[in-house]
Amino acid sequence: MATLYPSLEDMKGHQVLQAQAAAGVRTPATTVVTEKPKLTSGTEPPVLYPNLAELENYMGLALSSEEIQKNLHSEDSTVAPLQALTPVGPSPGQLVAPLSGNSAGLRRAEIKPGVREIHLCKDERGKTGLQLKNVDQGIFVQLVKANSPAALVGLRFGDQVLQIDGKNCAGWSSDKAQRALKKANPEKIVMVVRDRPFQRTVTVHKDSTGHIGIVVKKGKIVSLAKDSSAARNGLLTHHCICEVNGQNVIGMKDKQLTEVLAGAGNVVTLTIIPTVIYEHMVKRLSSGLVKSSMDHSIPDL
Amino acid sequence: MSLYPSLEDLKVDKVIQAQTAFSSNPSNPAILSEASAPIPSDGGLYPRLYPELSQYMGLSLNEEEVQRNLAVAAAQPQGQLVTRPSTNYMVAPVTGNDIGIRRAEIKQGIREAILCKDQDGRIGLRLKSVDNGIFVQLVQANSPASLAGLRFGDQILQINGENCAGWSSDKAHKVLKQASAERISMIIRDRPFERIITMHKDSTGHVGFIFKNGKITSIVKDSSAARNGLLTEHNICEINGQNVIGLKDSQVADILATAGNVVTITVMPSSIYDYIIKRMATSIMKSLMDHSIPEV
């Protein structure tokens, strides 16, 4: 089965490492950044990139061997350190991520497959801080208020609620869903949730100038920069950015969003949703609420 | 936190956990303690199932089958594990190691595929530009594209090393035409606009949704589809990983009927689906599309 990678840069980095390993060149673990490539023709087998230092400017990324090796080690937990370069091959279905490897943002943003059960309590005012909406005969989380029980339990914008206290939510109106929450036991509400079905994550890398290559207006991606990480990884226009590294950014001003992106580290995992679906979900949600009370905290892992 | 492929798996696992807790510590009443769960006399790893489970939620749960699903992953402490590309594992006492899920599963990440052209110089692929990305609109049956495992809705990120961002459909086809016949390298993101939902048939063999022209129009109350949150206004792209786009409704119903008890369907919101197939002749869709069952 084909090897999977979270981003294109991971794929290219891994292929280079495999090519090197196959050619029998072992990149030393430290202080390789300043080495010049040894191109002794004739004695060494010809390889594409004799030394990862050459890759430093590859695709505008600042790649260092230590970082890549570190990420490879943590992914290939079954392989001894220096052997990580030999093409052992990941077990089928596992993601190989020499660059994105240790990104906490990737793990925070990850959309979990399947369904899960959560227990919610109400706060002292009897509220859950949750607003629900009917979309296509399903109930979805439209708003999670900051510092609310819903935020604490890890609910996010776009989560689909399948059951509340054992009753299927299929076909409920938004009002019915809110009423069910209101009437529920304040000690414990049992909900079965499907993780953000309409959203997906795309992992991109910043280039040497710190840009990922998108132009954002009012939280929507309006254009992609040519030859940027965003273009390479297939980010699309007409999509809204819901989260950056798992942190909800809906309702933030563009300036704030840019700050979050700037502070995000080199590996950025964006959670995006097609704009048509997003508009459908926030229909009749007061924009005041969106801007002022939405939960923007960084989720725990 | 445990993840489950379908709601039925979640409920059954809860029952099993309650029973395990009860049998290991009889002083603590389990949640479903009305019927006493007999302690297995054979000293098996998992206690005998709750007696009424066989009728639970209209499913006919065979005790041996569930035990088999759980026992397969004997090394792990909990239930049947389905490995995902991420580090999340799912517990699936009812779904088990269903091959339909594995065929349908949307891989989180990007992969490379190498194609060659056939003797007519074709790949059997039609592409469409959506939101400044290039997507697969059509995979012809018995073509190099179908051999490479490409599917409707796959996003092509690069062709022979060139980013496809911002290309028009015409440009994408031109690049394919001019590419070398021996080897075309494509980098693919797996069906970004689609998602899978796993459901179980009830005793009458129904999953619980009504569809017309491949689009889900209504959900049956208290069915597996309702429980698992299947939505209307979505088009069915695959059933257990097999592409059903372009098939007649009766053919799709046949596939559903013969599908086995666990059905994993791949759906795409209708607005996006309509856009992708825009201006593709319906005759082509019906006659040329690849409907083979993918390998896993």
Coordinates of C-alpha atoms in Angstrom, one line a residue:
Chain A
M1 CA 0.0 0.0 0.0
A2 CA 1.3 3.5 -0.9
T3 CA 3.0 5.5 1.8
L4 CA 1.1 8.4 3.2
Y5 CA 2.4 11.8 4.1
P6 CA 0.7 14.7 5.9
S7 CA 2.2 17.2 3.5
L8 CA 4.1 17.3 0.2
E9 CA 7.2 18.5 1.9
D10 CA 7.2 15.4 4.0
M11 CA 7.0 13.3 1.0
K12 CA 9.8 14.9 -0.8
G13 CA 12.0 14.9 2.3
H14 CA 11.3 11.3 2.8
Q15 CA 12.0 10.3 -0.8
V16 CA 15.3 12.1 -0.7
L17 CA 16.3 10.3 2.5
Q18 CA 15.3 7.0 1.0
A19 CA 17.3 7.7 -2.1
Q20 CA 20.3 8.6 0.0
A21 CA 19.9 5.5 2.1
A22 CA 19.5 3.3 -0.9
A23 CA 22.7 4.7 -2.3
G24 CA 24.4 3.9 0.9
V25 CA 25.1 7.4 2.0
R26 CA 24.5 7.9 5.7
T27 CA 23.8 11.4 6.8
P28 CA 25.6 12.0 10.1
A29 CA 23.3 13.0 12.9
T30 CA 24.9 16.3 13.8
T31 CA 26.7 19.3 12.5
V32 CA 25.9 18.6 8.9
V33 CA 24.2 21.9 8.2
T34 CA 27.4 23.6 7.3
E35 CA 29.0 20.8 5.4
K36 CA 29.5 21.2 1.7
P37 CA 28.4 18.3 -0.4
K38 CA 31.1 15.9 -1.2
L39 CA 31.0 15.3 -4.9
T40 CA 33.9 13.0 -5.4
S41 CA 33.0 11.7 -8.8
G42 CA 33.9 8.1 -9.6
T43 CA 34.3 6.8 -6.0
E44 CA 30.8 7.4 -4.7
P45 CA 27.7 6.2 -6.5
P46 CA 25.9 9.1 -8.1
V47 CA 23.0 10.3 -5.9
L48 CA 20.6 13.0 -6.5
Y49 CA 21.4 15.0 -3.3
P50 CA 24.6 13.8 -1.7
N51 CA 23.9 15.8 1.4
L52 CA 20.8 17.2 2.9
A53 CA 22.6 20.5 3.3
E54 CA 21.9 21.0 -0.4
L55 CA 18.3 20.7 0.4
E56 CA 18.4 23.6 2.7
N57 CA 16.9 25.8 0.1
Y58 CA 14.7 23.2 -1.4
M59 CA 11.2 24.5 -1.8
G60 CA 12.1 27.5 0.3
L61 CA 12.2 25.5 3.5
A62 CA 15.0 25.5 5.9
L63 CA 15.7 21.8 6.3
S64 CA 18.2 20.6 8.8
S65 CA 19.2 17.0 9.1
E66 CA 18.8 16.9 12.8
E67 CA 15.2 18.0 12.6
I68 CA 14.4 15.5 10.0
Q69 CA 16.1 12.7 11.8
K70 CA 14.4 13.6 15.0
N71 CA 11.0 13.5 13.3
L72 CA 11.8 10.3 11.6
H73 CA 12.8 8.7 14.9
S74 CA 9.7 9.6 16.7
E75 CA 7.6 8.2 13.8
D76 CA 9.5 5.0 13.3
S77 CA 9.3 3.9 16.9
T78 CA 10.2 0.3 16.1
V79 CA 13.4 1.1 14.3
A80 CA 16.8 1.8 16.0
P81 CA 18.0 5.4 15.6
L82 CA 20.6 5.4 12.9
Q83 CA 18.7 2.8 10.9
A84 CA 15.9 5.2 10.4
L85 CA 17.4 6.1 7.1
T86 CA 17.3 2.7 5.6
P87 CA 14.1 2.2 3.7
V88 CA 12.4 0.0 6.3
G89 CA 9.1 1.2 5.0
P90 CA 6.3 2.3 7.3
S91 CA 3.6 -0.2 8.3
P92 CA 0.6 0.1 5.9
G93 CA -1.6 3.1 6.7
Q94 CA 0.9 4.9 8.9
L95 CA 1.8 8.4 8.0
V96 CA 5.5 9.1 7.4
A97 CA 6.3 12.7 8.4
P98 CA 10.0 13.6 8.4
L99 CA 9.1 17.3 8.6
S100 CA 5.7 17.5 10.2
G101 CA 6.5 14.7 12.6
N102 CA 6.4 16.1 16.0
S103 CA 3.9 18.9 15.2
A104 CA 1.5 19.2 18.2
G105 CA -0.7 21.3 15.9
L106 CA -1.2 18.3 13.6
R107 CA -2.4 16.2 16.5
R108 CA -4.6 18.9 18.0
A109 CA -6.3 19.6 14.6
E110 CA -6.7 15.9 13.7
I111 CA -10.2 15.0 12.8
K112 CA -11.0 11.7 14.5
P113 CA -12.8 9.1 12.4
G114 CA -15.8 7.4 13.9
V115 CA -18.1 8.4 16.8
R116 CA -17.3 9.1 20.4
E117 CA -19.3 9.6 23.6
I118 CA -18.9 12.7 25.8
H119 CA -20.4 13.8 29.1
L120 CA -21.4 17.4 29.5
C121 CA -22.6 19.2 32.7
K122 CA -24.2 22.6 32.9
D123 CA -22.6 25.5 34.7
E124 CA -24.1 27.3 37.7
R125 CA -26.4 29.3 35.5
G126 CA -27.8 26.1 33.9
K127 CA -26.1 26.7 30.6
T128 CA -24.0 24.5 28.4
G129 CA -22.5 27.3 26.3
L130 CA -23.6 25.3 23.2
Q131 CA -25.7 26.4 20.3
L132 CA -26.9 23.8 17.8
K133 CA -28.2 23.9 14.3
N134 CA -30.0 21.6 12.0
V135 CA -28.1 21.0 8.7
D136 CA -29.4 18.4 6.2
Q137 CA -31.4 16.6 8.9
G138 CA -28.5 16.4 11.3
I139 CA -27.7 18.5 14.4
F140 CA -24.4 20.4 14.3
V141 CA -22.5 22.5 16.8
Q142 CA -22.9 26.1 15.6
L143 CA -21.3 27.9 18.5
V144 CA -19.1 27.0 21.5
K145 CA -18.9 29.8 24.0
A146 CA -15.6 30.6 25.6
N147 CA -15.1 29.2 29.1
S148 CA -18.2 27.1 28.9
P149 CA -18.8 23.5 29.8
A150 CA -19.0 22.7 26.1
A151 CA -15.6 24.2 25.6
L152 CA -14.2 22.2 28.5
V153 CA -15.4 18.9 27.1
G154 CA -13.8 19.5 23.8
L155 CA -16.7 20.2 21.5
R156 CA -15.9 22.3 18.4
F157 CA -17.6 24.2 15.7
G158 CA -18.9 21.8 13.1
D159 CA -19.1 18.7 15.4
Q160 CA -22.2 16.6 14.5
V161 CA -24.3 15.5 17.5
L162 CA -25.8 12.1 16.9
Q163 CA -27.5 11.5 20.2
I164 CA -28.4 13.5 23.3
D165 CA -29.2 11.4 26.3
G166 CA -29.7 8.3 24.2
K167 CA -32.1 9.9 21.7
N168 CA -31.2 10.2 18.1
C169 CA -31.0 13.8 16.9
A170 CA -31.8 12.9 13.3
G171 CA -34.4 15.2 11.8
W172 CA -34.6 17.5 14.8
S173 CA -35.1 21.2 14.3
S174 CA -32.6 23.6 15.9
D175 CA -35.2 24.6 18.4
K176 CA -35.9 21.0 19.4
A177 CA -32.3 20.4 20.0
Q178 CA -31.9 23.5 22.2
R179 CA -34.9 22.5 24.1
A180 CA -33.5 19.0 24.7
L181 CA -30.4 20.6 26.1
K182 CA -32.4 22.9 28.3
K183 CA -34.5 20.1 29.7
A184 CA -31.5 17.8 30.3
N185 CA -30.1 16.9 33.7
P186 CA -27.6 19.6 34.7
E187 CA -25.4 17.0 36.4
K188 CA -24.7 15.0 33.2
I189 CA -25.7 15.1 29.6
V190 CA -24.6 12.2 27.5
M191 CA -23.9 13.1 23.9
V192 CA -22.6 11.0 21.0
V193 CA -20.6 13.1 18.7
R194 CA -19.1 12.7 15.2
D195 CA -16.0 14.8 14.8
R196 CA -16.4 17.7 12.4
P197 CA -17.7 15.8 9.4
F198 CA -17.7 18.7 7.0
Q199 CA -14.2 19.8 7.7
R200 CA -10.8 18.5 6.7
T201 CA -7.2 19.3 7.7
V202 CA -4.4 20.3 5.4
T203 CA -0.8 20.5 6.7
V204 CA 1.5 23.2 5.2
H205 CA 4.9 24.5 5.9
K206 CA 6.2 28.0 6.2
D207 CA 8.9 29.1 3.8
S208 CA 11.9 31.1 4.8
T209 CA 9.9 34.3 4.9
G210 CA 7.4 32.8 7.2
H211 CA 4.6 32.6 4.7
I212 CA 2.4 29.6 3.8
G213 CA 1.1 31.2 0.7
I214 CA -2.6 32.1 1.2
V215 CA -4.4 35.4 1.1
V216 CA -7.2 35.5 3.7
K217 CA -10.1 37.8 3.7
K218 CA -12.8 37.7 6.4
G219 CA -11.6 34.2 7.3
K220 CA -11.9 32.9 3.8
I221 CA -9.1 31.8 1.6
V222 CA -9.4 34.0 -1.5
S223 CA -6.2 33.2 -3.3
L224 CA -3.1 31.0 -3.3
A225 CA 0.5 32.1 -3.9
K226 CA 2.2 30.3 -6.8
D227 CA 4.8 27.7 -5.8
S228 CA 4.0 28.1 -2.2
S229 CA 3.4 25.4 0.3
A230 CA -0.3 26.1 0.1
A231 CA -0.3 25.5 -3.6
R232 CA 1.8 22.4 -3.4
N233 CA -0.4 20.8 -0.8
G234 CA -3.6 21.6 -2.7
L235 CA -5.2 24.1 -0.4
L236 CA -8.3 25.5 -2.1
T237 CA -9.9 28.9 -2.5
H238 CA -13.6 29.4 -1.5
H239 CA -12.9 27.7 1.8
C240 CA -13.1 29.1 5.3
I241 CA -10.4 28.5 7.8
C242 CA -12.0 27.0 11.0
E243 CA -8.9 26.2 13.0
V244 CA -5.2 26.8 12.9
N245 CA -3.3 24.0 14.6
G246 CA -6.5 22.9 16.2
Q247 CA -7.3 26.3 17.7
N248 CA -10.6 27.7 16.6
V249 CA -10.2 31.0 14.6
I250 CA -13.8 31.5 13.4
G251 CA -15.0 35.0 14.1
M252 CA -11.5 36.4 14.6
K253 CA -10.6 39.5 12.7
D254 CA -8.2 39.0 9.8
K255 CA -5.5 40.8 11.7
Q256 CA -5.9 38.4 14.7
L257 CA -5.9 35.4 12.4
T258 CA -2.7 36.6 10.8
E259 CA -1.1 36.9 14.2
V260 CA -2.2 33.3 15.1
L261 CA -0.7 32.1 11.8
A262 CA 2.5 34.0 12.5
G263 CA 2.9 32.5 15.9
A264 CA 2.0 29.0 14.7
G265 CA 5.5 27.6 14.2
N266 CA 6.8 26.2 11.0
V267 CA 4.3 23.4 10.5
V268 CA 0.8 24.7 10.2
T269 CA -2.3 22.5 10.1
L270 CA -5.3 24.3 8.9
T271 CA -8.8 23.0 9.3
I272 CA -10.9 24.1 6.4
I273 CA -14.5 23.9 5.3
P274 CA -16.1 24.8 1.9
T275 CA -17.6 28.3 2.1
V276 CA -21.0 27.2 0.9
I277 CA -21.3 24.7 3.8
Y278 CA -19.9 27.2 6.3
E279 CA -22.5 29.9 5.3
H280 CA -25.2 27.3 5.7
M281 CA -24.1 26.4 9.2
V282 CA -23.8 29.9 10.5
K283 CA -27.0 31.1 9.0
R284 CA -29.0 33.1 11.4
L285 CA -26.2 32.9 14.0
S286 CA -25.8 36.4 15.2
S287 CA -22.5 37.8 14.0
G288 CA -22.1 39.6 17.3
L289 CA -22.1 36.2 19.0
V290 CA -19.6 34.9 16.5
K291 CA -17.2 37.7 17.1
S292 CA -17.5 38.1 20.8
S293 CA -18.3 34.9 22.6
M294 CA -16.8 32.1 20.5
D295 CA -14.3 29.8 22.2
H296 CA -10.8 30.4 20.8
S297 CA -8.8 28.4 23.3
I298 CA -6.0 26.0 22.3
P299 CA -7.3 22.5 22.9
D300 CA -5.5 20.0 25.1
L301 CA -4.0 17.0 23.4
Chain B
M1 CA -11.2 8.3 24.7
S2 CA -12.5 5.5 22.5
L3 CA -13.6 5.9 18.9
Y4 CA -16.1 3.7 17.2
P5 CA -16.9 3.3 13.5
S6 CA -20.6 3.3 14.1
L7 CA -23.0 4.0 16.9
E8 CA -23.9 0.3 17.3
D9 CA -20.3 -0.4 18.0
L10 CA -20.3 2.2 20.8
K11 CA -23.4 0.9 22.4
V12 CA -22.3 -2.7 22.3
D13 CA -19.0 -1.8 23.7
K14 CA -20.6 0.0 26.6
V15 CA -22.6 -3.1 27.4
I16 CA -19.6 -5.3 27.3
Q17 CA -17.7 -2.9 29.5
A18 CA -20.5 -2.8 31.9
Q19 CA -20.6 -6.6 32.0
T20 CA -16.9 -6.9 32.4
A21 CA -17.0 -4.4 35.3
F22 CA -19.8 -6.3 36.8
S23 CA -18.3 -9.7 36.5
S24 CA -14.9 -8.6 37.8
N25 CA -16.4 -6.8 40.7
P26 CA -19.9 -8.2 41.5
S27 CA -20.3 -5.8 44.5
N28 CA -20.6 -2.9 42.1
P29 CA -23.9 -3.1 40.2
A30 CA -23.2 -2.7 36.5
I31 CA -25.4 -0.3 34.6
L32 CA -27.4 -3.1 33.0
S33 CA -27.6 -5.3 36.0
E34 CA -31.1 -6.5 35.6
A35 CA -30.0 -9.7 34.1
S36 CA -27.1 -11.5 35.7
A37 CA -24.3 -12.0 33.3
P38 CA -23.1 -15.6 33.8
I39 CA -19.4 -15.9 34.6
P40 CA -17.9 -17.9 31.8
S41 CA -17.1 -21.3 32.9
D42 CA -14.4 -21.8 30.3
G43 CA -12.4 -19.0 31.8
G44 CA -12.5 -17.1 28.5
L45 CA -11.1 -13.7 28.1
Y46 CA -14.4 -12.0 27.6
P47 CA -17.5 -12.6 29.6
R48 CA -20.5 -14.0 27.8
L49 CA -22.6 -11.4 26.2
Y50 CA -25.6 -9.8 27.7
P51 CA -28.5 -12.2 26.9
E52 CA -30.7 -9.7 25.3
L53 CA -28.0 -8.2 23.1
S54 CA -29.1 -10.4 20.3
Q55 CA -32.1 -8.2 19.8
Y56 CA -30.4 -4.9 20.6
M57 CA -31.3 -2.0 18.3
G58 CA -32.9 -4.3 15.8
L59 CA -29.6 -5.9 15.0
S60 CA -29.2 -9.6 15.1
L61 CA -26.0 -9.9 17.0
N62 CA -24.5 -13.3 17.0
E63 CA -22.7 -13.9 20.2
E64 CA -20.0 -15.9 18.5
E65 CA -19.5 -13.3 15.9
V66 CA -19.0 -10.5 18.4
Q67 CA -16.7 -12.6 20.5
R68 CA -14.7 -13.4 17.4
N69 CA -14.4 -9.7 16.5
L70 CA -13.2 -9.0 19.9
A71 CA -10.9 -11.9 20.2
V72 CA -9.0 -11.3 17.0
A73 CA -7.0 -8.5 18.6
A74 CA -6.2 -10.7 21.6
A75 CA -3.0 -8.9 22.3
Q76 CA -4.7 -5.6 22.8
P77 CA -6.8 -4.9 25.9
Q78 CA -9.9 -3.8 24.2
G79 CA -12.0 -5.0 21.3
Q80 CA -11.2 -5.1 17.6
L81 CA -8.7 -2.5 16.5
V82 CA -8.8 -0.9 13.1
T83 CA -5.5 0.8 12.5
R84 CA -5.9 4.3 11.1
P85 CA -3.2 6.4 9.5
S86 CA -3.2 8.5 12.6
T87 CA -2.5 7.1 16.0
N88 CA -6.2 6.7 16.7
Y89 CA -7.5 3.2 17.0
M90 CA -11.2 2.4 16.9
V91 CA -13.1 -0.2 18.9
A92 CA -15.5 -2.1 16.8
P93 CA -17.2 -5.0 18.5
V94 CA -20.0 -5.1 15.9
T95 CA -18.3 -3.9 12.8
G96 CA -15.2 -5.9 13.4
N97 CA -12.6 -6.1 10.8
D98 CA -15.0 -5.3 8.0
I99 CA -13.4 -5.3 4.6
G100 CA -15.9 -2.7 3.3
I101 CA -14.6 -0.1 5.7
R102 CA -11.0 -0.8 4.7
R103 CA -11.9 -0.5 1.0
A104 CA -13.8 2.7 1.6
E105 CA -11.5 4.3 4.1
I106 CA -10.4 7.8 3.2
K107 CA -6.7 8.0 3.9
Q108 CA -5.6 11.1 5.7
G109 CA -2.6 12.3 3.9
I110 CA -1.1 12.4 0.4
R111 CA 0.4 9.6 -1.7
E112 CA 2.2 9.1 -4.9
A113 CA 0.8 7.1 -7.8
I114 CA 2.7 6.1 -11.0
L115 CA 0.7 5.6 -14.2
C116 CA 1.5 4.6 -17.7
K117 CA -0.6 5.2 -20.8
D118 CA -2.3 2.3 -22.6
Q119 CA -1.7 1.5 -26.2
D120 CA -4.1 4.2 -27.4
G121 CA -2.1 6.7 -25.4
R122 CA -4.8 7.3 -22.9
I123 CA -5.0 7.1 -19.1
G124 CA -8.8 6.9 -18.8
L125 CA -8.9 10.0 -16.5
R126 CA -10.9 13.1 -16.7
L127 CA -10.1 16.0 -14.4
K128 CA -12.0 19.1 -13.3
S129 CA -10.9 22.3 -11.7
V130 CA -12.7 23.1 -8.4
D131 CA -11.7 26.0 -6.2
N132 CA -8.3 26.3 -7.9
G133 CA -7.5 22.6 -7.3
I134 CA -7.7 19.7 -9.8
F135 CA -10.0 16.8 -9.0
V136 CA -10.8 13.5 -10.6
Q137 CA -14.1 13.7 -12.4
L138 CA -14.1 10.3 -14.2
V139 CA -12.1 7.1 -14.0
Q140 CA -12.7 4.9 -16.9
A141 CA -13.2 1.2 -16.4
N142 CA -10.2 -1.0 -17.1
S143 CA -7.9 1.9 -17.6
P144 CA -4.5 2.8 -16.2
A145 CA -6.1 5.2 -13.9
S146 CA -8.4 2.6 -12.4
L147 CA -5.4 0.3 -12.0
A148 CA -3.5 2.9 -10.1
G149 CA -6.4 3.1 -7.7
L150 CA -7.6 6.6 -8.5
R151 CA -11.2 7.4 -7.6
F152 CA -13.8 10.0 -8.3
G153 CA -13.2 13.0 -6.1
D154 CA -9.4 12.5 -5.6
Q155 CA -7.5 15.7 -5.6
I156 CA -4.4 15.8 -7.9
L157 CA -1.7 17.9 -6.2
Q158 CA 1.1 17.4 -8.7
I159 CA 1.6 15.9 -12.1
N160 CA 5.2 15.0 -12.9
G161 CA 6.4 17.4 -10.3
E162 CA 4.3 20.4 -11.3
N163 CA 1.8 21.9 -8.9
C164 CA -1.7 21.7 -10.3
A165 CA -2.8 24.7 -8.2
G166 CA -4.8 27.2 -10.3
W167 CA -4.9 25.1 -13.5
S168 CA -8.0 25.0 -15.6
S169 CA -9.4 21.6 -16.6
D170 CA -8.1 22.1 -20.1
K171 CA -4.6 22.7 -19.0
A172 CA -4.6 19.6 -16.8
H173 CA -5.8 17.5 -19.7
K174 CA -3.1 19.1 -22.0
V175 CA -0.4 18.3 -19.5
L176 CA -1.5 14.7 -19.3
K177 CA -1.6 14.4 -23.1
Q178 CA 1.9 15.7 -23.5
A179 CA 3.3 13.6 -20.7
S180 CA 5.5 10.7 -21.4
A181 CA 3.7 7.5 -22.0
E182 CA 6.0 5.4 -19.9
R183 CA 5.6 7.1 -16.6
I184 CA 3.4 9.8 -15.2
S185 CA 3.9 10.5 -11.6
M186 CA 0.9 12.0 -9.7
I187 CA 0.7 13.2 -6.1
I188 CA -2.8 12.6 -4.8
R189 CA -4.9 13.6 -1.8
D190 CA -7.5 11.1 -1.1
R191 CA -11.1 12.3 -1.8
P192 CA -11.0 15.5 0.2
F193 CA -14.6 16.4 -0.2
E194 CA -16.0 13.0 0.8
R195 CA -16.5 11.1 4.1
I196 CA -17.5 7.7 5.1
I197 CA -20.3 6.6 7.4
T198 CA -20.6 3.0 8.6
M199 CA -24.1 1.6 9.3
H200 CA -25.6 -1.7 10.0
K201 CA -28.6 -3.4 8.4
D202 CA -31.6 -4.2 10.7
S203 CA -33.4 -7.5 10.7
T204 CA -35.2 -6.6 7.5
G205 CA -32.0 -5.9 5.7
H206 CA -32.5 -2.1 5.6
V207 CA -30.0 0.5 6.6
G208 CA -32.6 3.3 6.7
F209 CA -32.3 5.9 3.9
I210 CA -34.1 6.7 0.8
F211 CA -32.3 7.9 -2.3
K212 CA -33.2 9.1 -5.8
N213 CA -30.7 9.5 -8.6
G214 CA -27.9 8.7 -6.3
K215 CA -28.8 11.4 -3.8
I216 CA -30.0 10.8 -0.3
T217 CA -33.4 12.4 0.1
S218 CA -34.7 11.1 3.5
I219 CA -33.7 9.2 6.5
V220 CA -35.8 6.5 8.2
K221 CA -36.6 7.2 11.8
D222 CA -34.8 5.0 14.4
S223 CA -32.8 3.3 11.7
S224 CA -29.1 2.8 11.7
A225 CA -28.8 5.7 9.2
A226 CA -30.5 8.0 11.7
R227 CA -28.5 6.8 14.6
N228 CA -25.2 7.3 12.8
G229 CA -26.2 10.7 11.6
L230 CA -26.4 10.2 7.8
L231 CA -27.5 13.4 6.2
T232 CA -29.8 14.3 3.3
E233 CA -28.6 16.5 0.4
H234 CA -25.6 14.2 0.0
N235 CA -24.8 12.1 -3.0
I236 CA -23.7 8.5 -2.6
C237 CA -20.2 8.1 -4.2
E238 CA -19.3 4.6 -3.0
I239 CA -20.7 1.6 -1.2
N240 CA -18.1 -0.4 0.7
G241 CA -15.5 1.3 -1.4
Q242 CA -17.1 0.4 -4.7
N243 CA -17.9 3.4 -6.9
V244 CA -21.6 3.7 -7.7
I245 CA -21.7 7.0 -9.4
G246 CA -23.6 6.8 -12.7
L247 CA -25.3 3.6 -11.8
K248 CA -29.1 3.3 -12.0
D249 CA -30.9 3.5 -8.6
S250 CA -32.0 -0.1 -9.0
Q251 CA -28.4 -1.2 -9.5
V252 CA -27.3 0.8 -6.4
A253 CA -30.1 -0.9 -4.5
D254 CA -28.9 -4.3 -5.6
I255 CA -25.4 -3.5 -4.4
L256 CA -26.8 -2.4 -1.1
A257 CA -28.8 -5.6 -0.8
T258 CA -25.9 -7.9 -1.5
A259 CA -23.5 -5.8 0.7
G260 CA -23.5 -7.8 3.9
N261 CA -24.6 -6.5 7.3
V262 CA -22.1 -3.7 7.6
V263 CA -22.4 -1.0 5.0
T264 CA -20.0 1.8 4.7
I265 CA -21.1 4.5 2.3
T266 CA -19.0 7.3 1.0
V267 CA -20.9 10.5 0.6
M268 CA -20.3 14.0 -0.7
P269 CA -22.4 17.1 -0.2
S270 CA -24.6 17.6 -3.2
S271 CA -23.6 21.1 -3.9
I272 CA -20.0 20.0 -4.4
Y273 CA -20.9 16.9 -6.2
D274 CA -23.0 18.8 -8.7
Y275 CA -20.2 21.1 -9.4
I276 CA -17.7 18.4 -10.0
I277 CA -19.8 16.6 -12.5
K278 CA -20.9 19.7 -14.3
R279 CA -20.7 19.5 -18.0
M280 CA -19.8 15.9 -18.0
A281 CA -22.1 14.1 -20.3
T282 CA -24.3 11.7 -18.4
S283 CA -23.9 9.1 -21.0
I284 CA -20.2 9.0 -20.3
M285 CA -20.9 8.8 -16.6
K286 CA -23.2 5.9 -17.1
S287 CA -21.2 3.9 -19.6
L288 CA -17.5 4.6 -19.0
M289 CA -17.1 4.9 -15.3
D290 CA -15.1 2.4 -13.4
H291 CA -17.3 0.5 -11.0
S292 CA -14.9 -2.2 -9.9
I293 CA -14.4 -3.3 -6.3
P294 CA -11.1 -1.9 -5.1
E295 CA -8.4 -4.1 -3.6
V296 CA -7.4 -3.4 -0.1

